[in-house]
């Protein structure tokens, strides 16, 4: 169940009046701004003046111009945080004396929400289709008065009954209604309360049948901008008057426990994270991703308080490292365009002290039936240490890779249990294979060995597994285009407790240039030796350490 946050539905520009002003000043301001009620500020806190208080003042005979607001009893207005939800507002107003909530941030008034605002933003699918207005008739109390009655009589009846509207009758027929707005205007403009009520009657009466469902009743109320529904039966008898608050009372009671349970579970989840390393974020889907909620542990992780991050001056996008911002934004836009429900990201956030930290972010997006984005939740885990280790490992790997490339020396590892072979980048270069397209195996390695050397290479490896000794062997590779490469391979193996080989590790080095030079040198020595033998010339050498060496021809000639 999704309920909008109060800040999303609030009237942000709140009209207020200081309690040092007069009641007449309040009436004038209410008329100028078309208000039925007015928020009063002052040392006594946030209060409200309504038609009920105006009636009391007028009936007591006070001079409206000389009566200050701080001298009369005004009801306090319930205050809630702007980040609370519509259901929180409904709960708060259920026991309140007035139908308004003042929204606060850092002890400042940032908005006002009426009961009408709350009802307007209830999803209609949660309003019962089967319940009818007859189920609420017991709440539909009303008072009535003849149209020739005076304004004073009407006000006295309203005060006595504690109702905020009155039906007007003529010849036992209901012909109109006087609402709270009508009363406010009458009190502002009329000095003689003995004048008839007739000029302030709203006509004609708009009525509904008692068989109308609650869902359709609320829709009717919204469509015609009526806070009250006058219920009339088939005999044109008025059965009662229902306020919008009454319309949802029956339904609200039925699913309130479910909502409270969801809130309890959510609170338990938030409390669970509050003391741990995982940050919980709720983001508003608008520019810069304002933070609608963040878990309490954010201060220990990022250095910012909940109030700072949920305020107006700091958005989540402001925390993202400049080098990561464009990438993160592009990824999120792609996920949302594709209507993804969840995704994972890794990026850096800047702490309040200026230090950057790496975070793993698991995000969930919630959409309505029209696939419109409603809100986004995220779970963030600080992975700075793991990320730095990973970066260090990658740096080490790159350094090793460069060293192997210079030395033309690659490394490999053969897992004999899994029968999987891993090559370093340099091994792929030696074999002239694409690491993205080729999966190495021991059999594929043997296929690349020169046919005349394959058995020797296989025997050397298998013998090392028997003797449990390392080995070294020089052999040839036959390349696909017919070229031959010489490599030097060295390896050793690890064994388990019962002597079975577990893993083999080794290196392979491209020694083609070295081998060709060596072979050329041997060939030159052979040619020189044969030439000396053919010419019957022997060679000897006597070095400074008194060491004498003879060629084979010298030994032959000297016997």
Coordinates of C-alpha atoms in Angstrom, one line a residue:
X1 CA 0.0 0.0 0.0
X2 CA 1.5 3.3 -1.0
X3 CA 0.6 6.6 0.7
X4 CA 2.1 9.9 -0.3
X5 CA 4.2 11.9 2.1
X6 CA 2.5 14.9 3.7
X7 CA 5.0 17.3 2.1
X8 CA 3.8 16.2 -1.3
X9 CA 0.2 17.2 -0.7
X10 CA 0.7 20.2 1.6
X11 CA -0.1 23.8 0.9
X12 CA 3.4 25.2 1.4
X13 CA 2.6 28.9 1.4
X14 CA 0.7 29.0 4.8
X15 CA -1.4 32.2 5.5
X16 CA -1.0 33.0 9.2
X17 CA -1.8 35.9 11.5
X18 CA 0.0 36.9 14.7
X19 CA -2.0 36.6 17.9
X20 CA -1.5 40.3 18.6
X21 CA -3.9 41.1 15.8
X22 CA -7.6 41.6 16.3
X23 CA -10.4 39.2 15.5
X24 CA -11.6 41.6 12.8
X25 CA -8.1 41.5 11.3
X26 CA -8.4 37.7 11.2
X27 CA -11.8 38.0 9.5
X28 CA -10.5 40.4 6.9
X29 CA -7.6 38.1 6.1
X30 CA -9.8 35.1 5.8
X31 CA -12.1 36.9 3.4
X32 CA -9.2 38.2 1.3
X33 CA -7.7 34.8 0.9
X34 CA -11.0 32.9 0.8
X35 CA -10.2 30.9 3.9
X36 CA -12.6 29.2 6.3
X37 CA -10.0 28.9 9.0
X38 CA -6.8 30.7 9.8
X39 CA -3.5 29.7 11.5
X40 CA -2.6 31.9 14.5
X41 CA 1.0 32.2 15.6
X42 CA 2.5 33.5 18.8
X43 CA 3.9 32.5 22.2
X44 CA 1.1 30.0 22.7
X45 CA 2.3 28.0 19.7
X46 CA 0.4 27.2 16.5
X47 CA -3.4 27.6 17.0
X48 CA -6.3 28.1 14.6
X49 CA -9.4 30.3 14.5
X50 CA -12.5 28.8 13.0
X51 CA -16.2 29.7 12.6
X52 CA -16.9 28.1 16.0
X53 CA -14.6 30.5 17.8
X54 CA -15.9 33.4 15.8
X55 CA -19.5 32.5 16.8
X56 CA -18.5 32.4 20.5
X57 CA -16.9 35.8 20.3
X58 CA -19.8 37.4 18.4
X59 CA -22.5 35.9 20.7
X60 CA -20.6 37.1 23.7
X61 CA -21.0 40.6 22.4
X62 CA -17.2 41.4 22.1
X63 CA -16.1 44.2 19.8
X64 CA -14.2 42.4 17.0
X65 CA -12.0 45.3 16.3
X66 CA -10.7 45.6 19.9
X67 CA -10.6 41.9 20.8
X68 CA -7.1 40.5 20.3
X69 CA -6.6 36.8 19.2
X70 CA -4.4 36.1 22.2
X71 CA -7.3 36.9 24.5
X72 CA -9.6 34.2 23.3
X73 CA -9.4 30.4 23.6
X74 CA -8.2 28.9 20.4
X75 CA -7.6 25.2 19.7
X76 CA -4.0 24.0 19.2
X77 CA -3.1 22.5 15.8
X78 CA -1.5 19.1 15.7
X79 CA 2.0 19.2 14.3
X80 CA 3.8 16.5 12.3
X81 CA 7.0 16.1 10.4
X82 CA 6.8 16.9 6.7
X83 CA 8.2 13.4 5.9
X84 CA 5.3 11.6 7.5
X85 CA 2.7 9.8 5.3
X86 CA -1.0 10.4 4.6
X87 CA -1.9 7.6 6.9
X88 CA 0.2 9.2 9.7
X89 CA -1.9 12.3 9.1
X90 CA -5.2 10.4 9.3
X91 CA -4.1 8.8 12.6
X92 CA -3.1 12.2 14.0
X93 CA -6.4 13.9 13.0
X94 CA -8.6 11.1 14.3
X95 CA -8.3 12.3 17.9
X96 CA -7.7 16.0 17.0
X97 CA -10.1 18.9 17.7
X98 CA -9.4 20.6 14.3
X99 CA -9.1 19.2 10.8
X100 CA -5.7 20.6 10.0
X101 CA -2.1 19.5 10.4
X102 CA 0.9 21.9 10.5
X103 CA 4.0 20.4 9.0
X104 CA 7.3 21.2 10.6
X105 CA 10.9 21.0 9.7
X106 CA 13.6 22.1 12.2
X107 CA 10.9 23.9 14.2
X108 CA 9.7 25.9 11.2
X109 CA 6.3 25.8 9.7
X110 CA 6.7 24.5 6.1
X111 CA 3.2 23.6 5.2
X112 CA -0.4 22.8 6.1
X113 CA -2.6 19.8 5.3
X114 CA -6.4 19.6 5.8
X115 CA -8.5 16.6 6.2
X116 CA -9.8 17.2 2.8
X117 CA -6.3 17.1 1.4
X118 CA -5.7 13.7 3.1
X119 CA -8.9 12.2 1.7
X120 CA -8.2 13.5 -1.7
X121 CA -5.0 11.6 -1.8
X122 CA -6.3 8.3 -0.6
X123 CA -6.2 5.8 -3.4
X124 CA -9.9 5.1 -4.4
X125 CA -9.2 1.4 -4.8
X126 CA -8.9 1.3 -1.0
X127 CA -12.3 2.7 -0.4
X128 CA -15.0 0.0 -0.1
X129 CA -17.2 -0.5 -3.1
X130 CA -19.7 -2.6 -1.2
X131 CA -20.4 -0.3 1.8
X132 CA -23.2 2.3 1.4
X133 CA -24.0 5.6 3.0
X134 CA -26.7 3.8 5.0
X135 CA -23.8 2.2 7.0
X136 CA -22.9 5.7 8.2
X137 CA -26.4 7.1 8.9
X138 CA -25.7 6.9 12.6
X139 CA -23.0 9.5 12.1
X140 CA -25.2 11.8 10.0
X141 CA -26.5 14.2 12.7
X142 CA -27.7 17.6 11.6
X143 CA -29.6 20.7 12.8
X144 CA -32.2 22.8 11.0
X145 CA -33.9 26.2 11.3
X146 CA -36.6 28.1 9.5
X147 CA -35.4 30.5 6.8
X148 CA -37.0 33.5 8.6
X149 CA -34.9 32.9 11.7
X150 CA -32.3 35.5 12.6
X151 CA -28.6 35.2 12.3
X152 CA -28.3 35.2 16.1
X153 CA -30.7 32.3 16.4
X154 CA -28.8 30.3 13.8
X155 CA -25.5 31.0 15.5
X156 CA -26.9 30.1 18.9
X157 CA -28.2 26.8 17.5
X158 CA -24.8 26.0 16.0
X159 CA -23.0 26.7 19.2
X160 CA -25.4 24.6 21.3
X161 CA -25.3 21.7 18.9
X162 CA -21.6 22.0 18.1
X163 CA -22.3 21.6 14.4
X164 CA -20.6 23.6 11.7
X165 CA -23.5 23.8 9.2
X166 CA -27.3 24.2 9.5
X167 CA -30.1 23.2 7.1
X168 CA -32.7 25.8 6.2
X169 CA -36.3 24.9 6.0
X170 CA -39.5 26.6 4.5
X171 CA -42.9 25.1 4.8
X172 CA -41.4 21.9 6.2
X173 CA -39.2 21.6 3.1
X174 CA -35.4 21.8 3.1
X175 CA -34.5 24.6 0.8
X176 CA -30.8 25.4 1.5
X177 CA -27.8 25.2 3.8
X178 CA -25.6 27.6 5.7
X179 CA -22.0 26.4 5.8
X180 CA -18.9 27.4 7.7
X181 CA -17.8 29.8 4.9
X182 CA -21.3 31.4 4.9
X183 CA -21.0 32.0 8.7
X184 CA -17.5 33.5 8.4
X185 CA -18.7 36.0 5.8
X186 CA -21.8 36.9 7.8
X187 CA -19.7 37.6 10.9
X188 CA -17.3 39.8 8.9
X189 CA -20.0 41.9 7.2
X190 CA -23.0 42.0 9.6
X191 CA -23.1 44.1 12.7
X192 CA -26.7 43.4 13.7
X193 CA -27.2 39.7 14.5
X194 CA -30.9 40.2 14.5
X195 CA -30.9 40.3 10.7
X196 CA -32.5 37.3 9.0
X197 CA -30.3 34.4 8.0
X198 CA -31.7 34.3 4.4
X199 CA -28.9 36.3 2.6
X200 CA -26.3 33.8 3.7
X201 CA -28.1 30.6 2.6
X202 CA -26.5 28.5 -0.1
X203 CA -29.1 27.1 -2.6
X204 CA -30.2 24.8 -4.1
X205 CA -29.4 21.7 -2.0
X206 CA -27.4 19.1 -3.7
X207 CA -28.4 15.7 -2.3
X208 CA -27.3 12.0 -2.7
X209 CA -29.2 8.8 -2.2
X210 CA -28.4 6.6 0.8
X211 CA -27.7 3.6 -1.5
X212 CA -24.6 5.4 -2.9
X213 CA -21.4 3.4 -2.2
X214 CA -18.6 5.0 -0.1
X215 CA -16.3 4.9 -3.1
X216 CA -18.8 6.7 -5.3
X217 CA -19.7 9.1 -2.5
X218 CA -16.1 10.2 -2.1
X219 CA -15.8 10.6 -5.9
X220 CA -19.0 12.7 -5.8
X221 CA -17.6 14.8 -3.0
X222 CA -14.4 15.5 -5.0
X223 CA -16.2 16.2 -8.2
X224 CA -18.6 18.8 -6.8
X225 CA -16.1 20.2 -4.2
X226 CA -18.5 19.4 -1.4
X227 CA -17.1 18.6 2.1
X228 CA -20.6 17.5 3.2
X229 CA -23.1 15.2 1.6
X230 CA -26.8 15.7 2.3
X231 CA -28.5 12.3 2.2
X232 CA -32.1 12.3 0.9
X233 CA -34.4 9.2 0.5
X234 CA -36.9 8.5 -2.2
X235 CA -39.6 10.4 -0.3
X236 CA -37.3 13.5 -0.4
X237 CA -36.8 13.3 3.4
X238 CA -33.4 14.4 4.6
X239 CA -31.8 11.5 6.5
X240 CA -28.6 13.3 7.6
X241 CA -25.5 15.2 6.6
X242 CA -22.1 13.4 6.3
X243 CA -18.7 15.0 6.3
X244 CA -15.8 13.7 4.2
X245 CA -14.3 12.5 7.5
X246 CA -17.3 10.3 8.1
X247 CA -17.0 8.8 4.6
X248 CA -13.7 7.2 5.3
X249 CA -14.3 6.4 9.0
X250 CA -15.9 3.0 8.3
X251 CA -13.4 2.0 5.7
X252 CA -10.4 3.4 7.6
X253 CA -11.3 1.3 10.7
X254 CA -11.3 -1.8 8.6
X255 CA -7.8 -1.5 7.2
X256 CA -6.2 0.6 9.9
X257 CA -4.8 -2.5 11.6
X258 CA -3.2 -3.6 8.4
X259 CA -1.6 -0.3 7.8
X260 CA -0.3 -0.2 11.4
X261 CA 1.2 -3.6 11.0
X262 CA 3.0 -2.6 7.9
X263 CA 4.3 0.5 9.7
X264 CA 5.4 -1.6 12.6
X265 CA 7.3 -4.0 10.3
X266 CA 8.8 -1.0 8.5
X267 CA 9.9 0.5 11.8
X268 CA 11.3 -2.8 12.9
X269 CA 13.3 -3.0 9.7
X270 CA 14.5 0.6 10.1
X271 CA 15.5 0.0 13.7
X272 CA 17.4 -3.1 12.7
X273 CA 19.5 -1.1 10.3
X274 CA 19.8 1.9 12.6
X275 CA 22.7 0.3 14.5
X276 CA 24.4 -1.5 11.6
X277 CA 26.5 -0.6 8.6
X278 CA 23.7 -0.7 6.1
X279 CA 22.1 2.7 5.3
X280 CA 18.4 2.8 4.3
X281 CA 17.3 5.6 1.9
X282 CA 13.9 6.6 0.5
X283 CA 14.3 9.0 -2.4
X284 CA 11.7 11.4 -3.9
X285 CA 11.7 10.9 -7.7
X286 CA 12.6 14.5 -8.7
X287 CA 15.7 16.5 -9.7
X288 CA 18.7 15.7 -7.5
X289 CA 16.9 12.8 -5.7
X290 CA 15.8 14.6 -2.5
X291 CA 16.0 12.3 0.6
X292 CA 12.6 11.5 2.0
X293 CA 13.9 9.2 4.7
X294 CA 17.3 7.9 5.8
X295 CA 18.2 5.6 8.7
X296 CA 19.7 7.0 11.9
X297 CA 23.1 5.4 11.4
X298 CA 23.8 7.8 8.5
X299 CA 25.6 10.2 10.9
X300 CA 28.1 7.5 11.9
X301 CA 28.6 6.5 8.3
X302 CA 28.5 9.8 6.3
X303 CA 28.7 12.4 9.0
X304 CA 25.4 14.0 8.2
X305 CA 22.4 14.0 10.5
X306 CA 19.0 12.7 9.4
X307 CA 17.7 16.3 9.6
X308 CA 20.4 17.6 7.3
X309 CA 19.9 14.9 4.6
X310 CA 16.1 15.2 4.8
X311 CA 16.1 19.0 4.6
X312 CA 15.6 21.3 1.6
X313 CA 19.2 22.4 1.2
X314 CA 20.9 19.0 0.5
X315 CA 20.0 16.4 -2.0
X316 CA 21.4 12.9 -2.5
X317 CA 23.0 13.8 -5.8
X318 CA 25.1 16.4 -4.0
X319 CA 26.8 13.5 -2.1
X320 CA 27.9 11.5 -5.2
X321 CA 31.5 11.8 -6.2
X322 CA 31.9 14.1 -9.2
X323 CA 33.8 11.4 -11.1
X324 CA 30.9 9.0 -10.6
X325 CA 28.0 11.3 -10.9
X326 CA 27.4 11.2 -14.7
X327 CA 27.7 7.4 -14.8
X328 CA 25.3 6.8 -11.8
X329 CA 22.8 9.2 -13.3
X330 CA 22.9 7.6 -16.7
X331 CA 22.5 4.1 -15.2
X332 CA 19.5 5.1 -13.1
X333 CA 17.8 6.8 -16.1
X334 CA 18.3 3.7 -18.1
X335 CA 16.9 1.4 -15.4
X336 CA 13.9 3.7 -14.9
X337 CA 13.3 4.0 -18.7
X338 CA 13.2 0.2 -18.8
X339 CA 10.9 0.1 -15.8
X340 CA 13.3 -2.1 -13.8
X341 CA 12.1 -3.0 -10.3
X342 CA 15.5 -3.4 -8.8
X343 CA 19.2 -2.8 -9.7
X344 CA 22.7 -2.8 -8.2
X345 CA 25.3 -0.1 -8.4
X346 CA 28.7 0.7 -7.0
X347 CA 29.9 4.3 -6.6
X348 CA 31.5 6.8 -4.2
X349 CA 29.8 9.2 -1.8
X350 CA 31.5 12.3 -0.2
X351 CA 31.3 12.3 3.6
X352 CA 30.6 15.6 5.4
X353 CA 34.3 15.8 6.3
X354 CA 35.3 15.6 2.6
X355 CA 36.5 12.0 2.6
X356 CA 35.1 9.7 -0.2
X357 CA 33.8 6.2 0.6
X358 CA 32.8 3.4 -1.8
X359 CA 29.2 2.1 -1.5
X360 CA 27.3 -0.9 -2.8
X361 CA 23.7 0.2 -3.6
X362 CA 20.8 -2.1 -4.0
X363 CA 17.8 -0.1 -5.2
X364 CA 14.1 -0.9 -5.6
X365 CA 11.7 1.2 -7.6
X366 CA 7.9 1.2 -7.0
X367 CA 5.4 2.1 -9.8
X368 CA 1.6 2.4 -9.9
X369 CA -0.7 0.5 -12.2
X370 CA 0.0 3.1 -15.0
X371 CA 3.7 2.4 -14.6
X372 CA 4.3 5.9 -13.1
X373 CA 7.2 6.0 -10.7
X374 CA 6.0 6.5 -7.1
X375 CA 9.1 6.3 -4.9
X376 CA 12.5 4.6 -4.6
X377 CA 14.2 2.7 -1.7
X378 CA 17.8 1.9 -1.5
X379 CA 20.1 -0.1 0.8
X380 CA 23.7 1.1 0.9
X381 CA 26.7 -0.7 2.3
X382 CA 30.1 0.9 2.8
X383 CA 32.5 -1.4 0.9
X384 CA 35.5 1.0 0.9
X385 CA 38.0 -1.5 2.4
X386 CA 36.9 -4.3 0.0
X387 CA 37.0 -1.9 -3.0
X388 CA 40.5 -0.6 -2.1
X389 CA 41.7 -4.1 -1.7
X390 CA 40.2 -4.9 -5.1
X391 CA 41.8 -1.9 -6.6
X392 CA 45.2 -2.7 -5.0
X393 CA 44.8 -6.3 -6.3
X394 CA 44.0 -5.0 -9.8
X395 CA 47.0 -2.7 -9.7
X396 CA 49.2 -5.6 -8.6
X397 CA 47.7 -7.7 -11.4
X398 CA 48.5 -5.0 -13.9
X399 CA 52.0 -4.6 -12.7
X400 CA 52.5 -8.4 -12.8
X401 CA 51.0 -8.5 -16.3
X402 CA 53.4 -5.8 -17.5
X403 CA 56.3 -7.7 -15.9
X404 CA 55.2 -10.9 -17.5
X405 CA 54.8 -9.2 -20.9
X406 CA 58.3 -7.8 -20.7
X407 CA 59.8 -11.1 -19.7
X408 CA 57.5 -13.0 -22.0
X409 CA 56.7 -15.2 -19.0
X410 CA 53.1 -16.3 -18.3
X411 CA 51.6 -18.2 -15.4
X412 CA 49.0 -20.9 -15.3
X413 CA 47.0 -22.9 -12.7
X414 CA 45.3 -26.2 -13.2
X415 CA 42.6 -27.3 -10.8
X416 CA 42.7 -31.1 -11.0
X417 CA 39.4 -31.5 -9.0
X418 CA 37.4 -29.1 -11.1
X419 CA 39.4 -29.8 -14.3
X420 CA 39.7 -26.1 -14.9
X421 CA 42.7 -24.3 -16.3
X422 CA 43.5 -20.6 -15.7
X423 CA 46.0 -18.7 -17.8
X424 CA 47.4 -15.2 -17.2
X425 CA 47.2 -12.6 -19.9
X426 CA 50.7 -13.4 -21.1
X427 CA 50.0 -17.0 -21.7
X428 CA 47.2 -16.0 -24.1
X429 CA 49.7 -13.7 -25.8
X430 CA 52.3 -16.5 -26.1
X431 CA 49.7 -18.8 -27.7
X432 CA 48.3 -15.9 -29.7
X433 CA 44.7 -16.5 -28.5
X434 CA 41.9 -14.1 -27.5
X435 CA 41.1 -14.5 -23.8
X436 CA 37.5 -13.4 -24.5
X437 CA 36.9 -16.1 -27.0
X438 CA 39.1 -19.0 -25.9
X439 CA 38.5 -21.2 -22.9
X440 CA 41.8 -23.0 -22.0
X441 CA 42.0 -26.7 -21.0
X442 CA 44.8 -29.2 -20.6
X443 CA 43.7 -31.0 -23.7
X444 CA 43.6 -27.8 -25.8
X445 CA 47.1 -27.0 -24.5
X446 CA 48.5 -30.4 -25.6
X447 CA 46.8 -29.8 -29.0
X448 CA 49.0 -26.7 -29.4
X449 CA 52.2 -28.5 -28.6
X450 CA 54.3 -29.6 -31.6
X451 CA 53.4 -33.3 -32.4
X452 CA 57.0 -34.4 -32.0
X453 CA 57.1 -33.0 -28.5
X454 CA 53.6 -33.8 -27.3
X455 CA 54.3 -37.2 -25.7
X456 CA 57.5 -35.8 -24.1
X457 CA 55.6 -32.9 -22.5
X458 CA 52.8 -35.2 -21.3
X459 CA 55.2 -37.6 -19.8
X460 CA 57.1 -34.9 -18.0
X461 CA 54.0 -33.7 -16.3
X462 CA 52.6 -37.1 -15.4
X463 CA 56.0 -38.2 -14.0
X464 CA 56.0 -35.1 -11.8
X465 CA 52.7 -36.2 -10.3
X466 CA 54.1 -39.6 -9.5
X467 CA 57.4 -38.3 -8.1
X468 CA 55.8 -35.3 -6.5
X469 CA 58.7 -33.2 -7.8
X470 CA 58.7 -30.0 -9.8
X471 CA 59.9 -30.2 -13.4
X472 CA 61.2 -28.1 -16.2
X473 CA 61.1 -28.8 -20.0
X474 CA 61.7 -26.9 -23.2
X475 CA 59.4 -27.8 -26.1
X476 CA 57.9 -26.4 -29.2
X477 CA 54.5 -25.0 -30.0
X478 CA 53.1 -25.4 -33.5
X479 CA 51.2 -22.2 -34.5
X480 CA 48.1 -22.4 -36.8
X481 CA 50.1 -20.7 -39.6
X482 CA 52.9 -23.3 -39.4
X483 CA 55.4 -21.2 -37.3
X484 CA 57.2 -22.8 -34.5
X485 CA 57.7 -21.2 -31.1
X486 CA 60.0 -22.5 -28.4
X487 CA 58.8 -22.3 -24.7
X488 CA 60.3 -23.2 -21.4
X489 CA 57.8 -24.7 -18.9
X490 CA 58.3 -25.1 -15.2
X491 CA 55.7 -26.4 -12.8
X492 CA 55.0 -28.1 -9.5
X493 CA 51.9 -29.6 -7.9
X494 CA 50.1 -29.6 -4.5
X495 CA 48.8 -32.9 -3.0
X496 CA 46.1 -33.7 -0.4
X497 CA 46.6 -35.7 2.8
X498 CA 46.4 -39.0 1.0
X499 CA 48.8 -38.0 -1.8
X500 CA 46.3 -37.2 -4.5
X501 CA 47.3 -34.2 -6.7
X502 CA 45.0 -31.3 -6.1
X503 CA 46.4 -28.4 -8.1
X504 CA 49.3 -27.7 -10.4
X505 CA 50.9 -24.3 -10.9
X506 CA 53.5 -23.3 -13.4
X507 CA 55.0 -20.8 -15.8
X508 CA 55.6 -20.8 -19.5
X509 CA 58.2 -18.5 -21.1
X510 CA 58.6 -17.7 -24.8
X511 CA 62.3 -18.6 -25.4
X512 CA 62.1 -18.7 -29.2
X513 CA 64.7 -16.0 -29.8
X514 CA 67.0 -17.5 -27.2
X515 CA 66.5 -21.0 -28.6
X516 CA 67.2 -19.9 -32.2
X517 CA 70.4 -18.2 -31.1
X518 CA 71.4 -21.3 -29.2
X519 CA 70.6 -23.6 -32.2
X520 CA 72.6 -21.3 -34.5
X521 CA 75.5 -21.3 -32.2
X522 CA 75.5 -25.1 -32.0
X523 CA 75.3 -25.3 -35.8
X524 CA 78.3 -22.9 -36.1
X525 CA 80.3 -25.0 -33.6
X526 CA 79.5 -28.1 -35.5
X527 CA 80.6 -26.6 -38.8
X528 CA 83.8 -25.2 -37.3
X529 CA 84.7 -28.6 -35.7
X530 CA 84.2 -30.4 -39.0
X531 CA 86.3 -27.9 -40.8
X532 CA 89.2 -28.3 -38.3
X533 CA 89.0 -32.1 -38.5
X534 CA 89.1 -32.0 -42.3
X535 CA 92.2 -29.8 -42.2
X536 CA 93.9 -31.9 -39.5
X537 CA 94.2 -28.9 -37.3
X538 CA 94.0 -29.2 -33.6
X539 CA 93.2 -26.3 -31.2
X540 CA 94.3 -25.7 -27.6
X541 CA 93.8 -23.0 -25.0
X542 CA 95.8 -22.0 -22.0
X543 CA 94.1 -19.4 -19.7
X544 CA 95.5 -17.2 -16.9
X545 CA 94.5 -19.7 -14.2
X546 CA 96.9 -22.2 -15.8
X547 CA 94.0 -24.3 -17.3
X548 CA 94.7 -26.0 -20.6
X549 CA 92.1 -27.4 -22.9
X550 CA 92.5 -29.3 -26.2
X551 CA 90.1 -29.9 -29.0
X552 CA 89.3 -33.5 -30.0
X553 CA 91.7 -33.2 -33.0
X554 CA 94.6 -32.3 -30.7
X555 CA 94.0 -35.5 -28.7
X556 CA 93.7 -37.6 -31.9
X557 CA 97.0 -36.2 -33.4
X558 CA 99.0 -36.4 -30.2
X559 CA 97.7 -39.9 -29.4

